[in-house]
């Protein structure tokens, strides 16, 4: 018997019809003998609306909050109506929705009065999206006559640290609790339906796992139950060789390793929560990305083994925009140990994240890439901290760059990959500003002017015939 954790993203449950479709899909797999845990994201756009509403509440914009709440209510009521046919089940779901929304309204009232939105209260607000969507999916599965049980992430046993907004699971306790609460149901052929994205601290305070965190919920549960696979149902056919908006001939990657997928996800493919692959990888549980609306397509399978075929050295290319390049230089840096540490320590302490780093062997300059929106703050912080000391001479910046990241395990130990890549880019007349390759050799990243980014991606896609 195959045990699969199935996670449905926001677009997969975007409307009542879609939820109905998802429920049929689950029902079919039950018929095929699958043991399943279903993990559900908030309906499309709801998390964003809740974030907006909580910020409006903090600013005291009662009317705006009210409007957003109204819209959210309508969305869920309409979805319920279209998804659930049985009147009494529908009524039950509607009533629970109503109490849930009343509670949410009270929370907003609290925020409006206090004029304060703490990370803790924000997470509490955000948990409502998944609480409501999962309720509707639960009702729809019951409508089809299936045995189901509703769980919030907290009730399912997901215990996290108290880093609200980006909480991390405490895997030992979590795994133990999930096993205790969920596993007996599977044996009785009951389908647990769990809210994605949500956990709770040891004191029972609601936390969220970070944006896109429902993927993480699915892999956490999979690891705890030693599932055979995790299926992430979404609205695309899988991970692509590149963004089809840039490269119309981009294709689905049928299979890749966890290592490669992590490189792709981190470098902006944004197909998954960045840490979601960790629990699956640890337990060697394959993760499949599938299209809810194209069941014929097998999707992308992410596995442990690094299968390297001589022909596909490069698997995927991603483009990351809205970045800036900073160059720190000075003769004082040459042969002075600790310079790099100082620079990155200052940035770290100021909560400025660095995406890419390179230093020439002359040691006379260090370049790095960060988000464009933090550029000014980064430059002034470095100038204040380092110029006076004489250690550095100058901080310069360019605010119109992007990163092209090329990923593939086959690049490792294959000579000439970089040469082909850079040759292809150069032939298009694109100038590279900075290059970095990690020693894992899974990823080569380079920086070009933002206006040249798409050209560079196309050039490489063509060169490696992806
Ligand atoms: N609803 C949350 C978000 O939009 C979590 C998720 O969709 O995975 O980030
Ligand atoms: Mg989502």
PDB file of N, CA, C and O in Angstrom, residues 199-242:
ATOM      1  N   UNK A 199       1.710  25.927  12.651  1.00  0.00           N
ATOM      2  CA  UNK A 199       2.147  25.087  13.757  1.00  0.00           C
ATOM      3  C   UNK A 199       1.809  25.804  15.043  1.00  0.00           C
ATOM      4  O   UNK A 199       1.008  26.741  15.052  1.00  0.00           O
ATOM      5  N   UNK A 200       2.416  25.358  16.138  1.00  0.00           N
ATOM      6  CA  UNK A 200       2.232  26.057  17.409  1.00  0.00           C
ATOM      7  C   UNK A 200       3.484  25.864  18.251  1.00  0.00           C
ATOM      8  O   UNK A 200       4.177  24.850  18.118  1.00  0.00           O
ATOM      9  N   UNK A 201       3.771  26.847  19.093  1.00  0.00           N
ATOM     10  CA  UNK A 201       4.908  26.707  20.008  1.00  0.00           C
ATOM     11  C   UNK A 201       4.547  25.692  21.081  1.00  0.00           C
ATOM     12  O   UNK A 201       3.399  25.265  21.190  1.00  0.00           O
ATOM     13  N   UNK A 202       5.537  25.380  21.905  1.00  0.00           N
ATOM     14  CA  UNK A 202       5.261  24.434  22.984  1.00  0.00           C
ATOM     15  C   UNK A 202       4.192  24.955  23.941  1.00  0.00           C
ATOM     16  O   UNK A 202       3.502  24.186  24.580  1.00  0.00           O
ATOM     17  N   UNK A 203       4.072  26.296  23.999  1.00  0.00           N
ATOM     18  CA  UNK A 203       3.032  26.880  24.852  1.00  0.00           C
ATOM     19  C   UNK A 203       1.683  26.964  24.150  1.00  0.00           C
ATOM     20  O   UNK A 203       0.734  27.539  24.683  1.00  0.00           O
ATOM     21  N   UNK A 204       1.621  26.477  22.927  1.00  0.00           N
ATOM     22  CA  UNK A 204       0.349  26.442  22.223  1.00  0.00           C
ATOM     23  C   UNK A 204       0.020  27.697  21.432  1.00  0.00           C
ATOM     24  O   UNK A 204      -1.107  27.857  20.962  1.00  0.00           O
ATOM     25  N   UNK A 205       1.010  28.597  21.285  1.00  0.00           N
ATOM     26  CA  UNK A 205       0.740  29.799  20.491  1.00  0.00           C
ATOM     27  C   UNK A 205       0.916  29.487  19.007  1.00  0.00           C
ATOM     28  O   UNK A 205       1.902  28.862  18.609  1.00  0.00           O
ATOM     29  N   UNK A 206      -0.059  29.966  18.217  1.00  0.00           N
ATOM     30  CA  UNK A 206      -0.045  29.658  16.781  1.00  0.00           C
ATOM     31  C   UNK A 206       1.145  30.328  16.086  1.00  0.00           C
ATOM     32  O   UNK A 206       1.409  31.510  16.277  1.00  0.00           O
ATOM     33  N   UNK A 207       1.833  29.545  15.266  1.00  0.00           N
ATOM     34  CA  UNK A 207       2.928  30.091  14.455  1.00  0.00           C
ATOM     35  C   UNK A 207       2.676  29.754  12.993  1.00  0.00           C
ATOM     36  O   UNK A 207       1.878  28.868  12.687  1.00  0.00           O
ATOM     37  N   UNK A 208       3.370  30.463  12.089  1.00  0.00           N
ATOM     38  CA  UNK A 208       3.351  30.049  10.687  1.00  0.00           C
ATOM     39  C   UNK A 208       4.775  29.721  10.244  1.00  0.00           C
ATOM     40  O   UNK A 208       5.741  30.208  10.820  1.00  0.00           O
ATOM     41  N   UNK A 209       4.864  28.886   9.218  1.00  0.00           N
ATOM     42  CA  UNK A 209       6.158  28.336   8.804  1.00  0.00           C
ATOM     43  C   UNK A 209       6.839  29.167   7.727  1.00  0.00           C
ATOM     44  O   UNK A 209       7.825  28.739   7.157  1.00  0.00           O
ATOM     45  N   UNK A 210       6.327  30.348   7.436  1.00  0.00           N
ATOM     46  CA  UNK A 210       6.881  31.177   6.356  1.00  0.00           C
ATOM     47  C   UNK A 210       6.053  31.023   5.107  1.00  0.00           C
ATOM     48  O   UNK A 210       5.377  30.000   4.918  1.00  0.00           O
ATOM     49  N   UNK A 211       6.093  32.035   4.231  1.00  0.00           N
ATOM     50  CA  UNK A 211       5.265  32.012   3.025  1.00  0.00           C
ATOM     51  C   UNK A 211       5.504  30.738   2.226  1.00  0.00           C
ATOM     52  O   UNK A 211       6.626  30.282   2.077  1.00  0.00           O
ATOM     53  N   UNK A 212       4.445  30.208   1.704  1.00  0.00           N
ATOM     54  CA  UNK A 212       4.541  28.946   0.964  1.00  0.00           C
ATOM     55  C   UNK A 212       4.714  27.741   1.891  1.00  0.00           C
ATOM     56  O   UNK A 212       5.048  26.649   1.449  1.00  0.00           O
ATOM     57  N   UNK A 213       4.457  27.966   3.179  1.00  0.00           N
ATOM     58  CA  UNK A 213       4.778  26.958   4.190  1.00  0.00           C
ATOM     59  C   UNK A 213       3.954  25.677   4.162  1.00  0.00           C
ATOM     60  O   UNK A 213       4.286  24.719   4.852  1.00  0.00           O
ATOM     61  N   UNK A 214       2.904  25.642   3.358  1.00  0.00           N
ATOM     62  CA  UNK A 214       2.123  24.392   3.302  1.00  0.00           C
ATOM     63  C   UNK A 214       2.943  23.236   2.733  1.00  0.00           C
ATOM     64  O   UNK A 214       2.746  22.082   3.110  1.00  0.00           O
ATOM     65  N   UNK A 215       3.859  23.550   1.841  1.00  0.00           N
ATOM     66  CA  UNK A 215       4.770  22.514   1.334  1.00  0.00           C
ATOM     67  C   UNK A 215       5.545  21.906   2.490  1.00  0.00           C
ATOM     68  O   UNK A 215       5.741  20.687   2.569  1.00  0.00           O
ATOM     69  N   UNK A 216       5.979  22.795   3.352  1.00  0.00           N
ATOM     70  CA  UNK A 216       6.770  22.379   4.510  1.00  0.00           C
ATOM     71  C   UNK A 216       5.931  21.470   5.403  1.00  0.00           C
ATOM     72  O   UNK A 216       6.386  20.422   5.848  1.00  0.00           O
ATOM     73  N   UNK A 217       4.683  21.869   5.651  1.00  0.00           N
ATOM     74  CA  UNK A 217       3.780  21.031   6.446  1.00  0.00           C
ATOM     75  C   UNK A 217       3.731  19.617   5.864  1.00  0.00           C
ATOM     76  O   UNK A 217       3.822  18.624   6.592  1.00  0.00           O
ATOM     77  N   UNK A 218       3.607  19.543   4.547  1.00  0.00           N
ATOM     78  CA  UNK A 218       3.480  18.235   3.887  1.00  0.00           C
ATOM     79  C   UNK A 218       4.725  17.386   4.096  1.00  0.00           C
ATOM     80  O   UNK A 218       4.627  16.194   4.409  1.00  0.00           O
ATOM     81  N   UNK A 219       5.902  17.989   3.962  1.00  0.00           N
ATOM     82  CA  UNK A 219       7.116  17.180   4.094  1.00  0.00           C
ATOM     83  C   UNK A 219       7.388  16.837   5.564  1.00  0.00           C
ATOM     84  O   UNK A 219       7.947  15.784   5.855  1.00  0.00           O
ATOM     85  N   UNK A 220       6.980  17.719   6.462  1.00  0.00           N
ATOM     86  CA  UNK A 220       7.127  17.413   7.898  1.00  0.00           C
ATOM     87  C   UNK A 220       6.281  16.187   8.237  1.00  0.00           C
ATOM     88  O   UNK A 220       6.733  15.246   8.883  1.00  0.00           O
ATOM     89  N   UNK A 221       5.046  16.186   7.759  1.00  0.00           N
ATOM     90  CA  UNK A 221       4.157  15.052   8.027  1.00  0.00           C
ATOM     91  C   UNK A 221       4.689  13.782   7.356  1.00  0.00           C
ATOM     92  O   UNK A 221       4.691  12.700   7.932  1.00  0.00           O
ATOM     93  N   UNK A 222       5.189  13.954   6.132  1.00  0.00           N
ATOM     94  CA  UNK A 222       5.732  12.805   5.406  1.00  0.00           C
ATOM     95  C   UNK A 222       6.889  12.174   6.175  1.00  0.00           C
ATOM     96  O   UNK A 222       6.969  10.946   6.317  1.00  0.00           O
ATOM     97  N   UNK A 223       7.764  13.034   6.688  1.00  0.00           N
ATOM     98  CA  UNK A 223       8.918  12.522   7.427  1.00  0.00           C
ATOM     99  C   UNK A 223       8.444  11.793   8.688  1.00  0.00           C
ATOM    100  O   UNK A 223       8.934  10.710   9.011  1.00  0.00           O
ATOM    101  N   UNK A 224       7.467  12.385   9.371  1.00  0.00           N
ATOM    102  CA  UNK A 224       6.982  11.781  10.613  1.00  0.00           C
ATOM    103  C   UNK A 224       6.348  10.416  10.363  1.00  0.00           C
ATOM    104  O   UNK A 224       6.486   9.492  11.155  1.00  0.00           O
ATOM    105  N   UNK A 225       5.641  10.288   9.248  1.00  0.00           N
ATOM    106  CA  UNK A 225       4.904   9.048   8.973  1.00  0.00           C
ATOM    107  C   UNK A 225       5.665   8.114   8.032  1.00  0.00           C
ATOM    108  O   UNK A 225       5.131   7.113   7.585  1.00  0.00           O
ATOM    109  N   UNK A 226       6.900   8.493   7.728  1.00  0.00           N
ATOM    110  CA  UNK A 226       7.708   7.722   6.777  1.00  0.00           C
ATOM    111  C   UNK A 226       6.896   7.359   5.536  1.00  0.00           C
ATOM    112  O   UNK A 226       6.788   6.194   5.151  1.00  0.00           O
ATOM    113  N   UNK A 227       6.346   8.380   4.938  1.00  0.00           N
ATOM    114  CA  UNK A 227       5.518   8.196   3.745  1.00  0.00           C
ATOM    115  C   UNK A 227       6.367   7.724   2.571  1.00  0.00           C
ATOM    116  O   UNK A 227       7.587   7.850   2.582  1.00  0.00           O
ATOM    117  N   UNK A 228       5.694   7.168   1.564  1.00  0.00           N
ATOM    118  CA  UNK A 228       6.415   6.735   0.370  1.00  0.00           C
ATOM    119  C   UNK A 228       6.736   7.906  -0.545  1.00  0.00           C
ATOM    120  O   UNK A 228       7.782   7.945  -1.177  1.00  0.00           O
ATOM    121  N   UNK A 229       5.797   8.854  -0.624  1.00  0.00           N
ATOM    122  CA  UNK A 229       6.041  10.024  -1.481  1.00  0.00           C
ATOM    123  C   UNK A 229       5.269  11.230  -0.958  1.00  0.00           C
ATOM    124  O   UNK A 229       4.280  11.075  -0.247  1.00  0.00           O
ATOM    125  N   UNK A 230       5.717  12.413  -1.360  1.00  0.00           N
ATOM    126  CA  UNK A 230       4.953  13.640  -1.145  1.00  0.00           C
ATOM    127  C   UNK A 230       4.562  14.149  -2.529  1.00  0.00           C
ATOM    128  O   UNK A 230       5.411  14.218  -3.412  1.00  0.00           O
ATOM    129  N   UNK A 231       3.292  14.447  -2.697  1.00  0.00           N
ATOM    130  CA  UNK A 231       2.874  15.040  -3.968  1.00  0.00           C
ATOM    131  C   UNK A 231       2.447  16.471  -3.719  1.00  0.00           C
ATOM    132  O   UNK A 231       1.512  16.723  -2.954  1.00  0.00           O
ATOM    133  N   UNK A 232       3.126  17.382  -4.388  1.00  0.00           N
ATOM    134  CA  UNK A 232       2.782  18.791  -4.266  1.00  0.00           C
ATOM    135  C   UNK A 232       1.952  19.161  -5.495  1.00  0.00           C
ATOM    136  O   UNK A 232       2.470  19.253  -6.599  1.00  0.00           O
ATOM    137  N   UNK A 233       0.649  19.318  -5.270  1.00  0.00           N
ATOM    138  CA  UNK A 233      -0.255  19.634  -6.395  1.00  0.00           C
ATOM    139  C   UNK A 233      -0.308  21.139  -6.592  1.00  0.00           C
ATOM    140  O   UNK A 233      -0.593  21.884  -5.661  1.00  0.00           O
ATOM    141  N   UNK A 234      -0.036  21.569  -7.825  1.00  0.00           N
ATOM    142  CA  UNK A 234       0.015  22.994  -8.073  1.00  0.00           C
ATOM    143  C   UNK A 234      -0.660  23.306  -9.410  1.00  0.00           C
ATOM    144  O   UNK A 234      -1.430  22.487  -9.908  1.00  0.00           O
ATOM    145  N   UNK A 235      -0.390  24.467  -9.983  1.00  0.00           N
ATOM    146  CA  UNK A 235      -1.066  24.804 -11.232  1.00  0.00           C
ATOM    147  C   UNK A 235      -0.102  24.841 -12.414  1.00  0.00           C
ATOM    148  O   UNK A 235      -0.417  25.383 -13.456  1.00  0.00           O
ATOM    149  N   UNK A 236       1.084  24.282 -12.226  1.00  0.00           N
ATOM    150  CA  UNK A 236       2.012  24.155 -13.346  1.00  0.00           C
ATOM    151  C   UNK A 236       2.420  22.690 -13.473  1.00  0.00           C
ATOM    152  O   UNK A 236       2.242  21.906 -12.545  1.00  0.00           O
ATOM    153  N   UNK A 237       3.013  22.350 -14.630  1.00  0.00           N
ATOM    154  CA  UNK A 237       3.313  20.949 -14.900  1.00  0.00           C
ATOM    155  C   UNK A 237       4.505  20.409 -14.114  1.00  0.00           C
ATOM    156  O   UNK A 237       4.763  19.214 -14.118  1.00  0.00           O
ATOM    157  N   UNK A 238       5.251  21.285 -13.484  1.00  0.00           N
ATOM    158  CA  UNK A 238       6.412  20.816 -12.728  1.00  0.00           C
ATOM    159  C   UNK A 238       7.484  21.886 -12.723  1.00  0.00           C
ATOM    160  O   UNK A 238       7.226  23.033 -13.111  1.00  0.00           O
ATOM    161  N   UNK A 239       8.679  21.522 -12.273  1.00  0.00           N
ATOM    162  CA  UNK A 239       9.789  22.472 -12.363  1.00  0.00           C
ATOM    163  C   UNK A 239      10.199  22.563 -13.822  1.00  0.00           C
ATOM    164  O   UNK A 239      10.288  21.560 -14.506  1.00  0.00           O
ATOM    165  N   UNK A 240      10.450  23.774 -14.274  1.00  0.00           N
ATOM    166  CA  UNK A 240      10.751  23.977 -15.687  1.00  0.00           C
ATOM    167  C   UNK A 240      12.251  24.244 -15.890  1.00  0.00           C
ATOM    168  O   UNK A 240      12.922  24.722 -14.988  1.00  0.00           O
ATOM    169  N   UNK A 241      12.704  23.987 -17.122  1.00  0.00           N
ATOM    170  CA  UNK A 241      14.105  24.278 -17.437  1.00  0.00           C
ATOM    171  C   UNK A 241      14.381  25.765 -17.333  1.00  0.00           C
ATOM    172  O   UNK A 241      15.517  26.172 -17.115  1.00  0.00           O
ATOM    173  N   UNK A 242      13.344  26.566 -17.523  1.00  0.00           N
ATOM    174  CA  UNK A 242      13.462  27.998 -17.314  1.00  0.00           C
ATOM    175  C   UNK A 242      12.065  28.601 -17.260  1.00  0.00           C
ATOM    176  O   UNK A 242      11.084  27.899 -17.466  1.00  0.00           O
TER     177      UNK A 242
END
